[in-house]
XYZ file of C-alpha atoms in Angstrom:
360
model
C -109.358 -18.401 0.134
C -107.582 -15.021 -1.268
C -109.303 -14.551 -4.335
C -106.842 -12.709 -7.004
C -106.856 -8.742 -7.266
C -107.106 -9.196 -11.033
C -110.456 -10.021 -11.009
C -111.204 -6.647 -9.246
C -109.520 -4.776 -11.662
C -112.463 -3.182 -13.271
C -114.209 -0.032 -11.962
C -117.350 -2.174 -12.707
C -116.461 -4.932 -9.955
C -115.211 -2.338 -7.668
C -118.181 -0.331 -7.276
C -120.148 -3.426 -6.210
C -117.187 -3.488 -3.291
C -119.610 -5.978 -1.040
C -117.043 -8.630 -1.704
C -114.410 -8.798 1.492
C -111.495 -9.769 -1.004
C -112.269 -7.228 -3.805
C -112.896 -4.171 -1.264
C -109.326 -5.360 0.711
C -107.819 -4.511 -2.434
C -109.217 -1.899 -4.514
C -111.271 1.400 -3.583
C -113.288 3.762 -5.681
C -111.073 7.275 -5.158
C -113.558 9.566 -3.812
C -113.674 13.320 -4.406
C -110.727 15.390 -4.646
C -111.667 17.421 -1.455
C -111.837 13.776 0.918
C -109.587 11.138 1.582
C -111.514 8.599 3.828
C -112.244 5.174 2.118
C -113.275 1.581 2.920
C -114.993 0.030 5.759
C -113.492 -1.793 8.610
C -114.368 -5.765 8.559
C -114.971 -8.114 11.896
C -114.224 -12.241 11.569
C -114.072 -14.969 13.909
C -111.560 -17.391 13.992
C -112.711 -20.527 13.475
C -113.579 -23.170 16.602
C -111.007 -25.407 14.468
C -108.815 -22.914 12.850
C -105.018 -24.115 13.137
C -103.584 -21.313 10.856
C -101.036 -18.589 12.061
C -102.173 -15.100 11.418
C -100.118 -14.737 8.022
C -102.853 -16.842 6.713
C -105.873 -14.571 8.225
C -103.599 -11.163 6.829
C -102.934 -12.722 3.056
C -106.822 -13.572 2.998
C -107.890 -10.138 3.318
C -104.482 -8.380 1.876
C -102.987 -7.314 4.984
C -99.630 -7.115 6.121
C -98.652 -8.639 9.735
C -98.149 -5.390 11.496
C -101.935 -4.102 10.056
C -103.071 -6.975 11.889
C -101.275 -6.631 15.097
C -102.409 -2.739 15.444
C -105.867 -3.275 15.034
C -105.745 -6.366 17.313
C -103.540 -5.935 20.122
C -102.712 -8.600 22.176
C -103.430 -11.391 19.428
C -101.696 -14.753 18.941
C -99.497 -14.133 15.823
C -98.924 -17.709 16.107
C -102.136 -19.489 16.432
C -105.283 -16.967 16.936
C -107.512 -18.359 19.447
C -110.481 -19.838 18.221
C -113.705 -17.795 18.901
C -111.493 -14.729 18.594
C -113.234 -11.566 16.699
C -110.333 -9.745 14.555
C -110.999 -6.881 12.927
C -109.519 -6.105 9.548
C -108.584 -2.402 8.799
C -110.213 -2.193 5.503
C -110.782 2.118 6.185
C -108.209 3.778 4.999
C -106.985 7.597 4.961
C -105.360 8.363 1.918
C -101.816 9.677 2.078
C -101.040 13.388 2.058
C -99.512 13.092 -1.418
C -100.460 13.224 -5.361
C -103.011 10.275 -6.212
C -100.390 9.760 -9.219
C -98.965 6.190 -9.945
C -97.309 4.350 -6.969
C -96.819 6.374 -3.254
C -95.235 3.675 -0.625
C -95.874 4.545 3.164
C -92.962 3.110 5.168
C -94.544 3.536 8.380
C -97.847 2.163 7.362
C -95.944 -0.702 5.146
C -98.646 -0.069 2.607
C -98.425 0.249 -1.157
C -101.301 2.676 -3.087
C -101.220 2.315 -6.995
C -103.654 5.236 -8.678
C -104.581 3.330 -12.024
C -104.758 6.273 -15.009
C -107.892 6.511 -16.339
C -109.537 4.510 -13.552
C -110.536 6.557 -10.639
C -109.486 4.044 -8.010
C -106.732 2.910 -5.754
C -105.469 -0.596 -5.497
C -104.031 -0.888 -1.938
C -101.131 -3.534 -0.959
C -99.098 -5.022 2.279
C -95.378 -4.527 1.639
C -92.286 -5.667 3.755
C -89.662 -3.004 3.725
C -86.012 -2.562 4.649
C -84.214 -3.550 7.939
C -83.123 -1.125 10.947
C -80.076 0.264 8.752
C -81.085 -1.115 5.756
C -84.265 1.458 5.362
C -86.637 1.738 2.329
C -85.787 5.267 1.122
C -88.233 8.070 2.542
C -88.378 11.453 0.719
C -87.599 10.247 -2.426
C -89.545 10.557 -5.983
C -88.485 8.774 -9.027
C -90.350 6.399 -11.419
C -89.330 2.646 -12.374
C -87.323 2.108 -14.411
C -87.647 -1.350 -15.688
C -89.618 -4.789 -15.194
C -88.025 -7.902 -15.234
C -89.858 -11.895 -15.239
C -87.608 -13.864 -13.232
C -85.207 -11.765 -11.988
C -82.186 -12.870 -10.118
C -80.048 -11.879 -7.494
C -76.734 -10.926 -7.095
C -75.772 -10.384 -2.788
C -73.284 -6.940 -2.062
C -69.966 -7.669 -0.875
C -71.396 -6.526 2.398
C -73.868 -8.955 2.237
C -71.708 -12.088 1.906
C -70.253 -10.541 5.220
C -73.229 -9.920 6.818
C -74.078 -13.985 6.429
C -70.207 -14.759 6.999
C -70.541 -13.299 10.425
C -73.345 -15.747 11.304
C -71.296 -18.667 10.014
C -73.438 -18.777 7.038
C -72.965 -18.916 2.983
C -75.043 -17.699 0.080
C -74.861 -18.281 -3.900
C -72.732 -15.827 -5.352
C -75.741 -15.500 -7.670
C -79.206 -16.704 -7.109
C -81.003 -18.439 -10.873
C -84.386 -16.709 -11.302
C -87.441 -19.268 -9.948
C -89.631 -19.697 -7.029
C -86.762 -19.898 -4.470
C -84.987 -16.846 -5.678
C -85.482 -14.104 -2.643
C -86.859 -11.868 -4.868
C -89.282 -13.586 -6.097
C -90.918 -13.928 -9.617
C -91.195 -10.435 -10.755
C -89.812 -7.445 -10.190
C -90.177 -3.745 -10.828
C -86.585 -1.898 -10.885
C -86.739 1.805 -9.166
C -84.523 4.255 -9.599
C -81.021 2.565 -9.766
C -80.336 0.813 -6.614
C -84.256 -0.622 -5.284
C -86.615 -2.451 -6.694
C -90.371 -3.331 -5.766
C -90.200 -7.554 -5.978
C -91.583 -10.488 -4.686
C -90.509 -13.013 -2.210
C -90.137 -16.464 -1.044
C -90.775 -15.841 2.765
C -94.591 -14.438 2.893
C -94.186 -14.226 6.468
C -92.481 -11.024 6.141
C -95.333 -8.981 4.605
C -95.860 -5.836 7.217
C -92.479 -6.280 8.796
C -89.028 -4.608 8.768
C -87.147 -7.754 6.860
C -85.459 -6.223 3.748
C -82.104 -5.049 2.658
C -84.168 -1.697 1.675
C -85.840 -2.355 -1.297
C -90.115 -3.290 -1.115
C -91.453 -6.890 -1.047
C -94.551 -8.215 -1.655
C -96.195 -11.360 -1.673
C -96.925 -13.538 -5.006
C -100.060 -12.755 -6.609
C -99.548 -8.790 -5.918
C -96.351 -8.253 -7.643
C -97.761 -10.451 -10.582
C -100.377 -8.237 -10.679
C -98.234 -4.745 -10.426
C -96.080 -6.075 -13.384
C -98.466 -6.677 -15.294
C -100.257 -3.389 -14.818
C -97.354 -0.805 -13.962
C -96.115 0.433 -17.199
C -92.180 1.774 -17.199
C -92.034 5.398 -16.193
C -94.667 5.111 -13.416
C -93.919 7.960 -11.132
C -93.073 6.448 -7.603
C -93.336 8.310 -4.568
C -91.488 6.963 -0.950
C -93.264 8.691 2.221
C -92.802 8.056 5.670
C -96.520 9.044 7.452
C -97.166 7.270 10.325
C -99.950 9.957 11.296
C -102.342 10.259 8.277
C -105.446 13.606 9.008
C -108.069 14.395 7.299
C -111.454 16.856 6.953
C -114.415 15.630 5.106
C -117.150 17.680 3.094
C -119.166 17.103 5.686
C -116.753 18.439 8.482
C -115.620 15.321 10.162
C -112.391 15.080 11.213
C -110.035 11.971 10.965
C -106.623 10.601 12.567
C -104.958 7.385 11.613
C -102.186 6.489 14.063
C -99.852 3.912 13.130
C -96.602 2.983 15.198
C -93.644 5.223 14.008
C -90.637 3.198 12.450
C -87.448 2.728 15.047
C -84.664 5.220 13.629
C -82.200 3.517 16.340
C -81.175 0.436 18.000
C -81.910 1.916 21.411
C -85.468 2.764 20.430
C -85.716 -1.113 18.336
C -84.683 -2.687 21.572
C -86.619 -0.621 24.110
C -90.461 -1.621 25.472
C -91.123 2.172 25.048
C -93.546 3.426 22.279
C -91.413 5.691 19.897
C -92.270 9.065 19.697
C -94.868 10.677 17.617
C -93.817 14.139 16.053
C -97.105 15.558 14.225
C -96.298 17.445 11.098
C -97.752 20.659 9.875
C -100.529 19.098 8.002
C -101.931 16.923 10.691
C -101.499 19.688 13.077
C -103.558 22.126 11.152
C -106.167 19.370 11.105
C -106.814 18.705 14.843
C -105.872 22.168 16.111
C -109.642 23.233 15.220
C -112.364 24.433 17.394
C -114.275 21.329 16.961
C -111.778 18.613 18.002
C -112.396 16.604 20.892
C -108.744 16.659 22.271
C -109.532 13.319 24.289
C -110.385 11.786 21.201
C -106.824 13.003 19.406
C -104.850 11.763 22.404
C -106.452 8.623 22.791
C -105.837 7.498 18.884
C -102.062 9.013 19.672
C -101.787 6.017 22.312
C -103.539 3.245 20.682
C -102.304 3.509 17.464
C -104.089 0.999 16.053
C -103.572 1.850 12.361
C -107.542 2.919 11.869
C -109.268 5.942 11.242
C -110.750 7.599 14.557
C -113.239 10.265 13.993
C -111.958 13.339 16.524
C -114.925 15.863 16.232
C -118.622 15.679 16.997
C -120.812 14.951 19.262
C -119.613 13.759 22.913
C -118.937 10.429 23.300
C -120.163 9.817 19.275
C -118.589 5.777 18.467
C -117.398 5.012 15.555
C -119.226 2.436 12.924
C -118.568 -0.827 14.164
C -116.871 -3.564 11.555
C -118.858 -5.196 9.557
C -118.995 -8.736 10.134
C -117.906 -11.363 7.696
C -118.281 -14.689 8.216
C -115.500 -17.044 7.976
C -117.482 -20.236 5.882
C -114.911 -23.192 4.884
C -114.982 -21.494 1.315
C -113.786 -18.602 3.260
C -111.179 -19.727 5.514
C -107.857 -19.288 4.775
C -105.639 -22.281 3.653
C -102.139 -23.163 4.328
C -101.331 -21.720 0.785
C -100.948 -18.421 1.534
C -98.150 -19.003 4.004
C -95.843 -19.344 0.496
C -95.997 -18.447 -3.282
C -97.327 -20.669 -5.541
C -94.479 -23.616 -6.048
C -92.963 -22.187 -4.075
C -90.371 -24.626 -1.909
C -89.588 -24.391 1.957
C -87.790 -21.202 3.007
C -84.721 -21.552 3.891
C -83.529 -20.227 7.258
C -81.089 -17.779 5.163
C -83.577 -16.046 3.228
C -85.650 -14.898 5.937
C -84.731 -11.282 5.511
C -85.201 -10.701 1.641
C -82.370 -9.405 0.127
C -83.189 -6.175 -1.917
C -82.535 -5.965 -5.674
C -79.817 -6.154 -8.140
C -79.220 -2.862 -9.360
C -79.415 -1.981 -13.174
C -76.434 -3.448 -14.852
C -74.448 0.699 -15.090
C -73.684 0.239 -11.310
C -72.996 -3.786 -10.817
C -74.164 -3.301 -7.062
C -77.266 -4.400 -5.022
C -78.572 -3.293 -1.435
C-alpha cells in the first residue's frame, strides 16, 4: 500500500532512500552544479492483480501520464498480469530556482524545496483543461490555506454543465465530496493548489486551471507550506542537463496540446528545444542518435546522450510487488471519500479570494 510522505519527511529517512515509497517521494538535492536524481524502479503486475493502473501510479506517487510514457502500450484499464512496468523514479530537476514550489505543466509534476532541508519532495498533479490551462510563466507565492474549502462554480461554468443538460450546486459545503477536496492552498488571486474527489485525474489535463492533487499529498503540502511560499509555474517538457562528471542528460516528455486540431490529431506535437537544452546537446560529445531517439520516445526518463557507443543506461531496479505491497482499491479515492459523481470528473478550479467573488 502507499505509505504516507510524512513519514519521509526527515532528511534522516531520506538518505536511507532504499524504501520504493519514501524515494517516489522525496530526494536528497544534490550539488548545486547537477540536477540528476533518483533511480528508475521495475514491478510486475501481479498473476491476480485486478487493479487499473491509477492504483499501480498512487502506490509509487505517479501521475497517469508518468505511467503511460514510460510504458507505452500498457492497459490503463487492467495491466496484464506478468507485465514488468517501470516507474520513473529519475528525475532531472527543472531549469529553475530550487526555492519553494516550481509546477511543470508539461511534466504534471509538483517539486517543493523544503528550507533548511536540502531535499525535494516530488508530486503527480492534474492540471487545467485545453482552454482552461494552468498558468505557465507566472511567479507569485500563496497566498492563503484553507481546511475544507468550498466551491463556488463561474457563471461560465453553470453554462458549461447547462450545455450538457447538466446542473451543479450553486455552492458546494466543504467535505469529502467537495471537488476540491479537503485542503487547499490559494495562489495568487484566481488558482489554487487543492485536492480532489476524482483520483483518476492525477497526470491528466482535467481542471478548470488551477492544480489538483490527490488526498494524502495536499494534506501533507498544507501542513508544511507556510503562506508566502514563492510559487513558480513552468512549462518544460524537455528538461537537459551536464553532470560533474560530464554526462549529458535529456528528459523528453510529450508537449501539452495548445489547440484543438493538435488535441484531436494522432500526430505527436511538436518539440521546440529552448536555448538551455540546446546549449546542452549541441556539444562535441553528444551522440546525436541518442538525442533524436529520446526526442521520439518521449518517455518522460532521463537518457544519457554522450559516451561511449552504444553505452545502456542502468536498468530499473526491481521491486517486488508482495501482498503487503500491492496496491489496494483505496487509492482509486480519498479517504471517505464517496462515489464520484459523473459531474465532477473534471475538477473545478478554486474559489478565488473573497476581493474578486470569481472562480476559474
Amino acid at each position: 500500500m502507499k505509505m504516507s510522505i510524512r513519514a519521509f519527511a526527515s532528511l534522516a529517512l531520506v538518505l536511507a532512500a532504499f524504501s520504493q515509497s519514501a524515494f517516489a517521494v522525496v530526494y536528497p538535492l544534490p550539488a548545486a552544479n547537477s540536477r540528476l536524481i533518483g533511480e528508475n524502479l521495475e514491478i510486475t503486475v501481479p498473476d491476480d492483480s485486478r487493479l487499473p493502473l491509477e492504483a499501480f501510479a498512487a502506490q509509487y506517487q505517479m501521475g497517469l501520464s508518468n505511467m503511460l510514457e514510460a510504458n507505452p502500450g500498457v492497459d490503463v484499464y487492467l495491466p496484464k498480469a506478468g507485465t514488468k512496468m517501470v516507474i520513473p523514479q529519475q528525475l532531472i530537476l527543472p531549469d529553475a530556482p530550487r526555492d519553494g514550489i516550481v509546477i511543470n505543466s508539461a511534466e504534471m509534476r509538483l517539486y517543493y524545496y523544503p528550507k533548511g532541508t536540502k531535499t525535494v519532495v516530488v508530486l503527480p498533479i492534474g492540471i487545467g483543461e485545453l482552454g482552461k490551462d494552468t498558468p505557465v510563466n507566472w511567479t507569485t507565492t500563496v497566498q492563503r490555506k484553507k481546511a475544507g474549502p468550498t466551491w463556488t462554480p463561474t457563471k461560465g461554468m453553470h453554462a458549461d454543465y447547462a450545455a450538457r443538460g447538466e446542473t451543479i450546486p450553486a455552492v458546494f459545503p466543504a467535505g469529502p465530496d467537495n471537488p476540491m477536496g479537503l485542503y487547499a492552498l490559494y495562489i495568487g488571486r484566481l488558482y489554487a493548489v487543492h485536492g480532489t474527489n476524482a483520483n483518476f485525474g492525477i497526470g491528466l489535463r482535467v481542471s478548470h486551471g488551477c492544480v489538483r492533487l490527490r488526498a494524502d499529498d495536499i494534506k501533507w503540502l498544507f501542513d508544511n507550506v507556510p503562506v508566502g511560499t514563492r510559487v513558480q509555474f513552468i512549462d518544460q517538457p524537455v528538461k537537459a542537463t551536464v553532470e560533474p562528471d560530464g554526462s549529458r542528460y535529456v528528459e523528453v516528455h510529450n508537449p501539452l496540446s495548445t489547440t484543438e486540431e493538435q488535441f484531436n490529431s494522432r500526430e505527436v506535437v511538436p518539440i521546440t528545444l529552448t536555448a538551455a537544452v540546446t546549449k546542452v546537446i549541441a556539444d562535441a560529445s553528444t551522440n546525436q542518435d541518442a538525442v533524436n531517439n529520446a526526442i521520439q520516445a518521449r518517455n518522460g526518463m532521463p537518457t544519457k546522450i554522450n559516451g561511449p557507443q552504444g553505452e545502456v543506461m542502468p536498468a530499473p531496479v526491481p521491486v517486488q510487488e508482495s501482498s503487503d505491497a500491492t496496491p489496494k482499491e483505496e487509492p482509486m479515492t480519498p479517504q471517505g471519500a464517496n462515489a464520484v459523481a459523473p459531474q465532477t470528473d473534471a475538477a473545478p478550479a478554486a474559489q478565488a479570494a473573497p476581493a474578486t467573488g470569481n472562480s476559474l
